[in-house]
Amino acid sequence: MLCQECQKKPATVHLTQIVNNTKKELHLCHECAQNHQELSISLNLDPGFSIHKLLAGMLDGAPLQQMNAAASPECPQCGLNFTQFGEIGRFGCSNCYNTFDDRLKPLLRRVQGTTQHTGKVPKRAGGKLGVKREIDKLKAQLQQAVQDEAYERAAELRDKIRDMENKLQ
Amino acid sequence: MSIENALSDPYTKWMEGKGPYASIVISSRVRLARNLNKFNFPHLHDEQSSREVLRLAKDALTSEEMRQQVEGIDFSQTKDLSSHDLMLLVEKHLISPQFAENEAAESGIALSEDEAISVMVNEEDHLRLQVLLPALQLKEAWSMASQVDDLLESKLDYAFDEQYGYLTCCPTNVGTGLRASVMMHLPAIAMTNQANRFFMSLSKLGFTVRGLYGEGTQAKGNLFQISNQVTLGHSEEEIIANLGSVCIQIIEQEEQMRDKLRKDGLARLEDLVFRSYGILTNAYIISSEEAMAHLSNVRLGLDMGLLRDVQNRKLNELLVVIRPAFLRKLAGKEIDAFNRDFKRAELIRGTLS
């Protein structure tokens, strides 16, 4: 099929438009299609198009306008709310991940396919994480010891926890 | 001083033209995004905190340990560089275009002597660490990046979360913060009308295909950048290995297509290569686009053993020196489009003949 417009090149863009129950078909070559108004939206991306805007469109699956800005929590560190995040597609600080945790998960699942990091752990921050996890474990043991009225053991555990907590600071 | 060198000499590490699959793979890049705790991300920074991040990062990047590990590492504040200087660094792929545009910001860049390692401070994230090596060397690039990352982490308080990993400004980078990419010259694949379908299927597998200068740029001179899309849920080693194996498959595909080109019509291929060589060695005025197209054909001719007197390394260097900022540098003054095309043709003639 030749392009309807120039009648020279083969038609590679096919558009079917239905306006007020009237069907209109267009068969154009690439060049003519680019000059065609009806197609300008689908062929030429908005120059301001960016990953951030794309992301914004994926938020929660709900159009942003429907989201109530007042209902969206504000990050205590940087002051960003989720609606603003939706507009710019970027967080304001690392604490935003904490603030918007609930809303972030569905987004990450969509963008990244998962929500759990399995890669590198920094030595220092990771070391602290390790200590924190250890403290949690000891606290559980302490509670058990108190319940069992094993006070000597509980005192030992308490001292150990205190030591480790001091180390963290 | 490596920044001064970087600005005066177009040659940089990734242009070496040696290493695994160097005839098809031009360079391999690994980029890590890192942020500091307790500071807003750069786009929400006030001046004081961005200055503080810059100071902390500078101290870490110029520490004694860092100097021992990264040869000749040099730190410059963006403020001390002109916009032309920044464009030169963009053209050498050492910093991002976005970073160069934001010249007024409290930002900085560290560069190793051989320019394989660069760190941008206060780009989209507080730190963007890049390792850029010639040919297909993703594992090597990752291991170098990880070592520098370890050293930085020993000095800086990274924003890291047990669940989400390294926290980044944009959630498309969260987790590993790792973007690995490979720049490939794929003229034979591009010649077939299956190229689009081929690249589409790559995106289904979680890889992005882009042009030479990253996000939103066109593929010029049949140069394509292939990178990982997902940064969370896979280890860095997995991401690197997956990308590496996809690249090997692309290389095989490209090689098969090249064989087919040779078998189907050697004369046509020779005509393509030598016609381009003829234009490049004789033209007095040439646009960047035209030059890139002919350079691609010449590179193909070199790889397929049709042309002999050209060096891979020189072709890589031409990719950068025919860009506007370098042409301006060589001219020593502002030049208009016509004089750029003239200077470009002169440079190419000088390099190839």
Short mmCIF file of C-alpha atoms in Angstrom, two decimals:
data_model
loop_
_atom_site.label_atom_id
_atom_site.label_comp_id
_atom_site.label_asym_id
_atom_site.label_seq_id
_atom_site.Cartn_x
_atom_site.Cartn_y
_atom_site.Cartn_z
CA MET A 1 0.00 0.00 0.00
CA LEU A 2 1.30 3.44 -0.92
CA CYS A 3 1.17 6.46 1.33
CA GLN A 4 -2.12 8.35 0.89
CA GLU A 5 -0.39 11.69 1.07
CA CYS A 6 2.65 11.50 -1.20
CA GLN A 7 1.68 8.39 -3.19
CA LYS A 8 5.36 7.58 -3.47
CA LYS A 9 6.55 5.67 -0.49
CA PRO A 10 5.01 2.59 1.10
CA ALA A 11 2.64 3.32 3.98
CA THR A 12 4.12 2.23 7.28
CA VAL A 13 1.87 4.12 9.70
CA HIS A 14 -1.77 3.08 9.86
CA LEU A 15 -4.25 5.02 11.93
CA THR A 16 -7.90 4.30 12.53
CA GLN A 17 -9.77 7.14 14.14
CA ILE A 18 -13.38 7.01 15.28
CA VAL A 19 -14.92 10.40 15.90
CA ASN A 20 -18.68 10.63 16.54
CA ASN A 21 -19.19 7.15 15.13
CA THR A 22 -17.48 8.07 11.89
CA LYS A 23 -14.52 5.89 11.08
CA LYS A 24 -11.57 7.50 9.41
CA GLU A 25 -8.55 5.60 8.20
CA LEU A 26 -5.12 6.97 7.42
CA HIS A 27 -2.25 5.16 5.74
CA LEU A 28 0.94 7.15 5.58
CA CYS A 29 4.66 6.74 5.07
CA HIS A 30 6.89 7.64 7.99
CA GLU A 31 7.82 11.08 6.67
CA CYS A 32 4.28 12.17 5.91
CA ALA A 33 3.10 10.79 9.23
CA GLN A 34 5.56 12.98 11.05
CA ASN A 35 4.06 16.05 9.44
CA HIS A 36 0.55 14.95 10.25
CA GLN A 37 -1.16 16.63 13.15
CA GLU A 38 -3.33 13.72 14.22
CA LEU A 39 -0.26 11.65 14.75
CA SER A 40 1.95 14.16 16.42
CA ILE A 41 1.07 12.91 19.87
CA SER A 42 1.84 9.30 19.28
CA LEU A 43 4.98 9.73 17.23
CA ASN A 44 6.82 12.60 18.82
CA LEU A 45 7.41 12.31 22.47
CA ASP A 46 7.11 15.47 24.44
CA PRO A 47 10.64 16.91 24.70
CA GLY A 48 10.20 17.17 28.45
CA PHE A 49 9.55 13.47 28.57
CA SER A 50 11.66 11.83 31.23
CA ILE A 51 11.92 8.79 33.39
CA HIS A 52 10.66 10.87 36.30
CA LYS A 53 7.41 11.78 34.60
CA LEU A 54 6.96 8.23 33.48
CA LEU A 55 7.38 7.07 37.04
CA ALA A 56 4.91 9.63 38.26
CA GLY A 57 2.32 8.08 35.97
CA MET A 58 2.78 4.70 37.57
CA LEU A 59 2.16 5.73 41.14
CA ASP A 60 -0.28 3.52 42.95
CA GLY A 61 -2.18 3.07 39.69
CA ALA A 62 -4.33 6.04 40.77
CA PRO A 63 -4.31 9.33 38.86
CA LEU A 64 -2.50 11.88 40.94
CA GLN A 65 -5.24 14.46 40.80
CA GLN A 66 -7.45 12.09 42.72
CA MET A 67 -4.97 11.83 45.51
CA ASN A 68 -5.68 14.18 48.30
CA ALA A 69 -2.58 16.21 49.06
CA ALA A 70 -3.74 16.76 52.61
CA ALA A 71 -4.02 13.05 53.16
CA SER A 72 -0.51 12.37 51.98
CA PRO A 73 2.05 12.42 54.76
CA GLU A 74 4.91 14.84 54.64
CA CYS A 75 8.47 13.64 55.07
CA PRO A 76 9.67 15.05 58.40
CA GLN A 77 13.20 15.54 57.11
CA CYS A 78 12.77 17.22 53.73
CA GLY A 79 9.11 18.24 53.75
CA LEU A 80 8.24 16.45 50.50
CA ASN A 81 4.77 14.90 50.31
CA PHE A 82 3.78 12.01 48.11
CA THR A 83 1.85 14.17 45.67
CA GLN A 84 4.98 16.21 45.05
CA PHE A 85 6.98 13.03 44.62
CA GLY A 86 4.38 12.05 42.04
CA GLU A 87 4.99 15.25 40.16
CA ILE A 88 8.77 15.08 40.06
CA GLY A 89 9.37 11.33 40.31
CA ARG A 90 12.19 11.89 42.73
CA PHE A 91 12.46 11.66 46.48
CA GLY A 92 13.70 14.53 48.60
CA CYS A 93 15.93 12.63 51.00
CA SER A 94 16.76 9.11 52.11
CA ASN A 95 14.16 9.36 54.89
CA CYS A 96 11.40 9.55 52.24
CA TYR A 97 11.78 5.80 51.79
CA ASN A 98 10.74 5.45 55.40
CA THR A 99 7.95 8.04 55.25
CA PHE A 100 6.33 6.66 52.09
CA ASP A 101 7.08 3.03 52.76
CA ASP A 102 3.50 1.78 52.24
CA ARG A 103 2.94 3.59 48.97
CA LEU A 104 6.40 2.88 47.70
CA LYS A 105 6.11 -0.89 47.76
CA PRO A 106 3.56 -1.26 44.94
CA LEU A 107 5.55 1.21 42.87
CA LEU A 108 8.82 -0.64 43.37
CA ARG A 109 7.14 -3.93 42.58
CA ARG A 110 6.04 -2.45 39.28
CA VAL A 111 9.28 -0.70 38.39
CA GLN A 112 11.79 -3.13 39.83
CA GLY A 113 9.75 -6.32 40.10
CA THR A 114 10.65 -6.73 43.76
CA THR A 115 11.08 -4.81 46.99
CA GLN A 116 14.04 -6.55 48.62
CA HIS A 117 17.68 -5.62 48.13
CA THR A 118 19.91 -8.67 47.86
CA GLY A 119 23.16 -7.08 46.77
CA LYS A 120 26.10 -5.45 48.44
CA VAL A 121 25.87 -4.35 52.08
CA PRO A 122 28.17 -1.52 53.12
CA LYS A 123 30.72 -2.63 55.68
CA ARG A 124 30.14 0.09 58.23
CA ALA A 125 26.38 0.65 57.97
CA GLY A 126 26.02 -3.06 57.35
CA GLY A 127 28.11 -3.73 60.45
CA LYS A 128 25.74 -1.56 62.49
CA LEU A 129 22.82 -3.43 60.99
CA GLY A 130 24.37 -6.66 62.08
CA VAL A 131 24.77 -5.36 65.65
CA LYS A 132 21.17 -4.11 65.66
CA ARG A 133 19.92 -7.49 64.59
CA GLU A 134 22.01 -9.13 67.31
CA ILE A 135 20.55 -6.77 69.94
CA ASP A 136 17.02 -7.63 68.85
CA LYS A 137 17.83 -11.29 69.29
CA LEU A 138 19.28 -10.74 72.78
CA LYS A 139 16.25 -8.69 73.83
CA ALA A 140 13.98 -11.56 72.92
CA GLN A 141 16.16 -13.90 74.97
CA LEU A 142 16.07 -11.45 77.87
CA GLN A 143 12.30 -11.42 77.86
CA GLN A 144 12.26 -15.20 77.87
CA ALA A 145 14.72 -15.28 80.77
CA VAL A 146 12.56 -12.87 82.81
CA GLN A 147 9.51 -15.00 82.12
CA ASP A 148 11.42 -18.08 83.22
CA GLU A 149 12.54 -16.17 86.33
CA ALA A 150 16.14 -16.92 85.38
CA TYR A 151 17.33 -13.63 86.86
CA GLU A 152 21.04 -14.36 86.76
CA ARG A 153 20.87 -15.09 83.06
CA ALA A 154 18.65 -12.01 82.55
CA ALA A 155 21.21 -9.78 84.26
CA GLU A 156 23.94 -11.17 82.02
CA LEU A 157 21.87 -10.51 78.95
CA ARG A 158 20.97 -7.01 80.12
CA ASP A 159 24.65 -6.11 80.52
CA LYS A 160 25.49 -7.52 77.15
CA ILE A 161 22.71 -5.52 75.47
CA ARG A 162 23.86 -2.36 77.23
CA ASP A 163 27.41 -2.95 76.02
CA MET A 164 26.30 -3.41 72.45
CA GLU A 165 24.00 -0.42 72.51
CA ASN A 166 26.88 1.70 73.77
CA LYS A 167 28.98 0.47 70.89
CA LEU A 168 26.32 1.55 68.43
CA GLN A 169 26.42 5.15 69.57
CA MET B 1 46.67 17.28 37.42
CA SER B 2 44.25 14.90 35.83
CA ILE B 3 41.41 17.35 35.20
CA GLU B 4 43.73 19.67 33.29
CA ASN B 5 44.99 16.71 31.28
CA ALA B 6 41.47 15.56 30.66
CA LEU B 7 40.65 18.95 29.22
CA SER B 8 43.67 19.25 26.96
CA ASP B 9 44.10 15.70 25.69
CA PRO B 10 41.13 14.07 23.99
CA TYR B 11 42.54 10.59 24.53
CA THR B 12 41.08 8.71 27.46
CA LYS B 13 41.23 5.19 28.86
CA TRP B 14 38.13 3.76 27.17
CA MET B 15 39.50 4.60 23.72
CA GLU B 16 42.32 2.10 24.07
CA GLY B 17 40.70 -0.24 21.52
CA LYS B 18 42.18 -3.32 23.20
CA GLY B 19 40.64 -6.07 25.28
CA PRO B 20 37.91 -8.70 24.94
CA TYR B 21 35.72 -8.17 21.85
CA ALA B 22 37.31 -4.77 21.24
CA SER B 23 36.27 -4.82 17.60
CA ILE B 24 32.57 -4.66 18.48
CA VAL B 25 32.51 -3.45 22.07
CA ILE B 26 33.91 0.03 22.46
CA SER B 27 33.59 0.47 26.20
CA SER B 28 32.11 -0.92 29.41
CA ARG B 29 30.80 1.29 32.15
CA VAL B 30 29.70 0.72 35.72
CA ARG B 31 28.00 3.47 37.66
CA LEU B 32 27.07 3.45 41.35
CA ALA B 33 24.62 5.91 42.90
CA ARG B 34 25.24 6.70 46.57
CA ASN B 35 23.78 9.18 49.03
CA LEU B 36 24.60 10.44 52.48
CA ASN B 37 22.34 10.12 55.48
CA LYS B 38 20.71 13.19 56.97
CA PHE B 39 21.12 15.41 53.92
CA ASN B 40 18.39 16.19 51.42
CA PHE B 41 19.05 14.97 47.90
CA PRO B 42 20.72 17.59 45.68
CA HIS B 43 17.52 18.83 44.01
CA LEU B 44 16.14 19.83 47.44
CA HIS B 45 19.42 21.04 48.90
CA ASP B 46 19.88 24.45 50.40
CA GLU B 47 23.23 26.01 49.69
CA GLN B 48 24.66 25.26 53.09
CA SER B 49 23.94 21.57 53.06
CA SER B 50 25.07 21.11 49.48
CA ARG B 51 28.33 22.80 50.43
CA GLU B 52 28.63 20.47 53.40
CA VAL B 53 28.06 17.37 51.25
CA LEU B 54 30.63 18.68 48.79
CA ARG B 55 33.14 19.21 51.59
CA LEU B 56 32.59 15.73 53.08
CA ALA B 57 32.85 14.11 49.67
CA LYS B 58 35.96 16.07 48.78
CA ASP B 59 37.66 15.05 52.02
CA ALA B 60 36.86 11.39 51.32
CA LEU B 61 37.92 11.61 47.68
CA THR B 62 41.22 13.30 48.42
CA SER B 63 42.12 11.28 51.54
CA GLU B 64 45.52 9.63 51.81
CA GLU B 65 44.00 6.15 51.43
CA MET B 66 42.13 7.21 48.31
CA ARG B 67 45.31 8.66 46.81
CA GLN B 68 47.05 5.36 47.42
CA GLN B 69 44.29 3.33 45.85
CA VAL B 70 43.38 5.53 42.92
CA GLU B 71 46.41 6.78 41.07
CA GLY B 72 46.57 10.50 40.54
CA ILE B 73 43.05 11.20 41.75
CA ASP B 74 42.26 14.88 41.42
CA PHE B 75 39.26 16.83 42.64
CA SER B 76 37.80 19.98 41.09
CA GLN B 77 34.84 22.08 41.96
CA THR B 78 32.45 22.56 39.09
CA LYS B 79 32.52 26.29 39.78
CA ASP B 80 36.17 26.42 38.80
CA LEU B 81 35.48 24.90 35.39
CA SER B 82 33.96 26.75 32.45
CA SER B 83 30.88 25.46 30.67
CA HIS B 84 33.18 24.58 27.75
CA ASP B 85 35.35 22.49 30.05
CA LEU B 86 32.28 20.67 31.30
CA MET B 87 31.11 19.99 27.75
CA LEU B 88 34.51 18.49 26.97
CA LEU B 89 34.11 16.12 29.89
CA VAL B 90 30.63 15.19 28.67
CA GLU B 91 32.00 14.45 25.21
CA LYS B 92 34.62 12.19 26.75
CA HIS B 93 31.80 10.44 28.66
CA LEU B 94 33.38 11.30 31.99
CA ILE B 95 30.41 13.27 33.34
CA SER B 96 26.72 13.33 32.47
CA PRO B 97 25.08 16.06 30.36
CA GLN B 98 22.71 16.81 33.27
CA PHE B 99 25.66 17.43 35.54
CA ALA B 100 27.27 19.81 33.06
CA GLU B 101 24.09 21.85 32.68
CA ASN B 102 23.96 22.55 36.37
CA GLU B 103 27.22 24.47 36.47
CA ALA B 104 26.26 26.96 39.12
CA ALA B 105 25.60 24.30 41.72
CA GLU B 106 27.83 23.35 44.62
CA SER B 107 29.14 20.31 42.86
CA GLY B 108 32.43 18.70 42.06
CA ILE B 109 34.18 16.00 40.13
CA ALA B 110 37.03 13.66 40.97
CA LEU B 111 39.03 12.00 38.23
CA SER B 112 41.74 9.37 38.28
CA GLU B 113 44.95 9.87 36.33
CA ASP B 114 43.90 7.52 33.51
CA GLU B 115 40.31 8.86 33.66
CA ALA B 116 38.92 5.35 34.10
CA ILE B 117 37.42 6.38 37.44
CA SER B 118 35.30 9.48 37.87
CA VAL B 119 33.08 10.60 40.72
CA MET B 120 30.44 13.31 40.38
CA VAL B 121 29.41 15.00 43.61
CA ASN B 122 25.91 16.49 43.87
CA GLU B 123 24.54 15.27 40.59
CA GLU B 124 21.07 13.69 40.91
CA ASP B 125 22.48 11.77 43.86
CA HIS B 126 25.13 12.97 46.29
CA LEU B 127 27.68 10.65 44.70
CA ARG B 128 27.84 9.07 41.28
CA LEU B 129 30.85 6.84 40.92
CA GLN B 130 31.77 5.70 37.43
CA VAL B 131 34.33 3.28 36.10
CA LEU B 132 34.76 3.32 32.33
CA LEU B 133 37.02 0.77 30.64
CA PRO B 134 37.74 -0.16 27.03
CA ALA B 135 36.16 -3.26 25.41
CA LEU B 136 34.00 -5.77 27.28
CA GLN B 137 35.31 -5.55 30.84
CA LEU B 138 32.23 -5.32 33.03
CA LYS B 139 33.56 -7.51 35.82
CA GLU B 140 36.79 -5.55 36.01
CA ALA B 141 34.85 -2.28 36.05
CA TRP B 142 32.56 -3.51 38.83
CA SER B 143 35.44 -4.70 40.95
CA MET B 144 37.25 -1.36 40.60
CA ALA B 145 34.06 0.55 41.40
CA SER B 146 33.33 -1.62 44.42
CA GLN B 147 36.80 -1.00 45.88
CA VAL B 148 36.49 2.75 45.58
CA ASP B 149 32.98 2.46 47.00
CA ASP B 150 34.32 0.58 50.05
CA LEU B 151 36.85 3.28 50.69
CA LEU B 152 34.26 6.05 50.36
CA GLU B 153 31.94 4.18 52.67
CA SER B 154 34.63 3.98 55.35
CA LYS B 155 34.66 7.81 55.41
CA LEU B 156 31.06 8.73 54.62
CA ASP B 157 27.77 7.87 56.24
CA TYR B 158 25.88 6.21 53.38
CA ALA B 159 22.09 6.12 53.24
CA PHE B 160 21.44 2.38 53.28
CA ASP B 161 18.36 0.43 54.23
CA GLU B 162 18.20 -3.23 55.06
CA GLN B 163 15.23 -3.78 52.79
CA TYR B 164 15.72 -1.25 50.00
CA GLY B 165 19.51 -1.25 49.85
CA TYR B 166 21.29 1.93 48.80
CA LEU B 167 18.74 4.73 48.86
CA THR B 168 18.70 6.92 45.77
CA CYS B 169 16.94 10.05 44.66
CA CYS B 170 15.04 8.23 41.93
CA PRO B 171 13.48 4.88 42.88
CA THR B 172 14.60 3.45 39.52
CA ASN B 173 18.14 3.33 40.94
CA VAL B 174 17.41 2.06 44.43
CA GLY B 175 18.92 -1.19 45.73
CA THR B 176 22.31 -1.69 44.20
CA GLY B 177 22.40 1.81 42.70
CA LEU B 178 24.19 0.05 39.87
CA ARG B 179 23.81 0.86 36.22
CA ALA B 180 26.14 -1.14 34.02
CA SER B 181 26.30 -0.33 30.35
CA VAL B 182 28.17 -1.47 27.30
CA MET B 183 28.74 0.62 24.20
CA MET B 184 28.66 -1.46 21.06
CA HIS B 185 29.15 -0.83 17.38
CA LEU B 186 26.43 -2.81 15.60
CA PRO B 187 26.34 -1.80 11.92
CA ALA B 188 25.33 -5.19 10.55
CA ILE B 189 22.41 -5.59 12.95
CA ALA B 190 21.36 -2.02 12.24
CA MET B 191 21.42 -2.69 8.49
CA THR B 192 18.84 -5.44 8.73
CA ASN B 193 15.27 -4.41 9.21
CA GLN B 194 15.11 -6.64 12.26
CA ALA B 195 17.08 -4.22 14.39
CA ASN B 196 13.99 -2.75 16.04
CA ARG B 197 12.52 -6.11 16.86
CA PHE B 198 15.85 -7.22 18.22
CA PHE B 199 16.12 -4.22 20.52
CA MET B 200 12.50 -4.57 21.59
CA SER B 201 13.13 -8.10 22.76
CA LEU B 202 16.09 -6.87 24.77
CA SER B 203 13.85 -4.47 26.64
CA LYS B 204 11.52 -7.34 27.48
CA LEU B 205 14.47 -9.05 29.12
CA GLY B 206 15.11 -6.04 31.33
CA PHE B 207 17.75 -4.24 29.30
CA THR B 208 17.64 -0.76 27.84
CA VAL B 209 19.08 0.17 24.47
CA ARG B 210 20.01 3.80 23.96
CA GLY B 211 22.11 6.07 21.81
CA LEU B 212 25.62 7.30 22.38
CA TYR B 213 25.01 10.02 24.96
CA GLY B 214 22.58 8.22 27.21
CA GLU B 215 18.97 8.88 28.12
CA GLY B 216 16.86 10.14 25.25
CA THR B 217 19.64 10.36 22.66
CA GLN B 218 19.61 8.83 19.20
CA ALA B 219 21.89 6.08 18.06
CA LYS B 220 24.40 7.79 15.79
CA GLY B 221 27.05 5.96 13.84
CA ASN B 222 25.46 2.62 14.73
CA LEU B 223 26.65 2.96 18.31
CA PHE B 224 24.32 1.53 20.90
CA GLN B 225 24.43 1.52 24.66
CA ILE B 226 22.94 -1.51 26.35
CA SER B 227 22.31 -1.34 30.08
CA ASN B 228 20.42 -3.01 32.92
CA GLN B 229 17.02 -1.62 33.82
CA VAL B 230 16.44 -3.19 37.19
CA THR B 231 18.64 -2.25 40.15
CA LEU B 232 16.81 -3.96 43.01
CA GLY B 233 16.47 -7.63 43.88
CA HIS B 234 19.57 -8.87 42.09
CA SER B 235 23.10 -8.83 43.37
CA GLU B 236 25.64 -6.69 41.56
CA GLU B 237 27.38 -9.83 40.33
CA GLU B 238 24.13 -11.13 38.84
CA ILE B 239 23.41 -7.85 37.09
CA ILE B 240 26.93 -7.74 35.65
CA ALA B 241 26.82 -11.40 34.58
CA ASN B 242 23.39 -11.05 32.94
CA LEU B 243 24.38 -7.98 30.99
CA GLY B 244 27.66 -9.63 30.01
CA SER B 245 25.96 -12.71 28.64
CA VAL B 246 23.41 -10.66 26.72
CA CYS B 247 26.27 -8.71 25.19
CA ILE B 248 28.02 -11.88 24.10
CA GLN B 249 24.81 -12.95 22.35
CA ILE B 250 24.54 -9.59 20.62
CA ILE B 251 28.17 -9.88 19.53
CA GLU B 252 27.50 -13.32 18.08
CA GLN B 253 24.46 -12.01 16.25
CA GLU B 254 26.45 -9.09 14.88
CA GLU B 255 29.23 -11.42 13.75
CA GLN B 256 26.78 -13.72 11.99
CA MET B 257 25.24 -10.77 10.20
CA ARG B 258 28.69 -9.58 9.17
CA ASP B 259 29.48 -13.01 7.73
CA LYS B 260 26.25 -12.87 5.84
CA LEU B 261 27.12 -9.43 4.48
CA ARG B 262 30.43 -10.78 3.29
CA LYS B 263 28.92 -13.83 1.64
CA ASP B 264 25.94 -12.06 0.10
CA GLY B 265 27.93 -9.41 -1.62
CA LEU B 266 31.53 -8.64 -0.86
CA ALA B 267 31.60 -6.06 -3.62
CA ARG B 268 28.73 -4.14 -2.09
CA LEU B 269 30.39 -4.20 1.31
CA GLU B 270 33.71 -3.06 -0.14
CA ASP B 271 31.97 -0.29 -1.99
CA LEU B 272 30.32 0.87 1.24
CA VAL B 273 33.57 0.84 3.19
CA PHE B 274 35.84 2.40 0.59
CA ARG B 275 33.29 4.98 -0.50
CA SER B 276 33.09 6.14 3.12
CA TYR B 277 36.87 6.02 3.45
CA GLY B 278 37.12 8.07 0.29
CA ILE B 279 34.74 10.71 1.58
CA LEU B 280 36.40 10.94 4.97
CA THR B 281 39.90 11.25 3.51
CA ASN B 282 38.88 13.83 0.91
CA ALA B 283 36.04 15.93 2.26
CA TYR B 284 36.71 19.53 3.25
CA ILE B 285 33.39 20.16 4.94
CA ILE B 286 31.53 17.50 6.88
CA SER B 287 28.71 17.49 9.42
CA SER B 288 28.88 15.47 12.59
CA GLU B 289 26.08 13.20 11.45
CA GLU B 290 27.67 12.45 8.09
CA ALA B 291 31.04 11.85 9.70
CA MET B 292 29.56 9.44 12.24
CA ALA B 293 27.85 7.43 9.51
CA HIS B 294 31.04 7.12 7.42
CA LEU B 295 33.20 6.41 10.46
CA SER B 296 30.89 3.51 11.24
CA ASN B 297 31.48 2.07 7.76
CA VAL B 298 35.23 2.55 8.06
CA ARG B 299 35.21 0.83 11.44
CA LEU B 300 33.27 -2.05 9.91
CA GLY B 301 35.83 -2.27 7.11
CA LEU B 302 38.66 -2.34 9.61
CA ASP B 303 37.01 -5.07 11.71
CA MET B 304 36.35 -7.18 8.63
CA GLY B 305 39.89 -6.90 7.38
CA LEU B 306 39.05 -4.81 4.33
CA LEU B 307 40.96 -1.78 5.54
CA ARG B 308 44.34 -2.05 7.16
CA ASP B 309 46.00 1.27 7.74
CA VAL B 310 43.52 2.56 10.29
CA GLN B 311 43.77 2.04 14.05
CA ASN B 312 40.81 1.18 16.22
CA ARG B 313 42.15 3.56 18.83
CA LYS B 314 42.20 6.44 16.37
CA LEU B 315 38.60 5.78 15.36
CA ASN B 316 37.58 5.87 19.02
CA GLU B 317 39.39 9.14 19.51
CA LEU B 318 37.63 10.61 16.48
CA LEU B 319 34.26 9.87 18.10
CA VAL B 320 35.14 12.51 20.65
CA VAL B 321 37.30 15.07 18.83
CA ILE B 322 34.74 15.70 16.11
CA ARG B 323 32.24 16.90 18.72
CA PRO B 324 31.57 20.65 19.09
CA ALA B 325 33.36 21.30 22.39
CA PHE B 326 36.59 19.64 21.24
CA LEU B 327 36.51 21.38 17.89
CA ARG B 328 36.16 24.66 19.73
CA LYS B 329 39.07 23.72 21.96
CA LEU B 330 41.26 22.90 18.98
CA ALA B 331 40.31 26.11 17.23
CA GLY B 332 41.13 28.00 20.40
CA LYS B 333 38.08 30.23 20.01
CA GLU B 334 34.32 30.17 19.41
CA ILE B 335 33.59 28.79 15.95
CA ASP B 336 30.37 28.78 13.97
CA ALA B 337 28.72 25.72 12.43
CA PHE B 338 30.44 26.16 9.07
CA ASN B 339 33.89 26.40 10.57
CA ARG B 340 33.15 23.44 12.78
CA ASP B 341 32.33 21.34 9.73
CA PHE B 342 35.52 22.57 8.09
CA LYS B 343 37.68 21.86 11.13
CA ARG B 344 36.05 18.46 11.58
CA ALA B 345 36.84 17.44 7.99
CA GLU B 346 40.43 18.62 8.42
CA LEU B 347 40.85 16.58 11.59
CA ILE B 348 39.43 13.43 10.05
CA ARG B 349 41.60 13.75 6.95
CA GLY B 350 44.64 14.22 9.14
CA THR B 351 43.82 11.20 11.26
CA LEU B 352 42.91 8.74 8.52
CA SER B 353 45.36 9.51 5.75
#
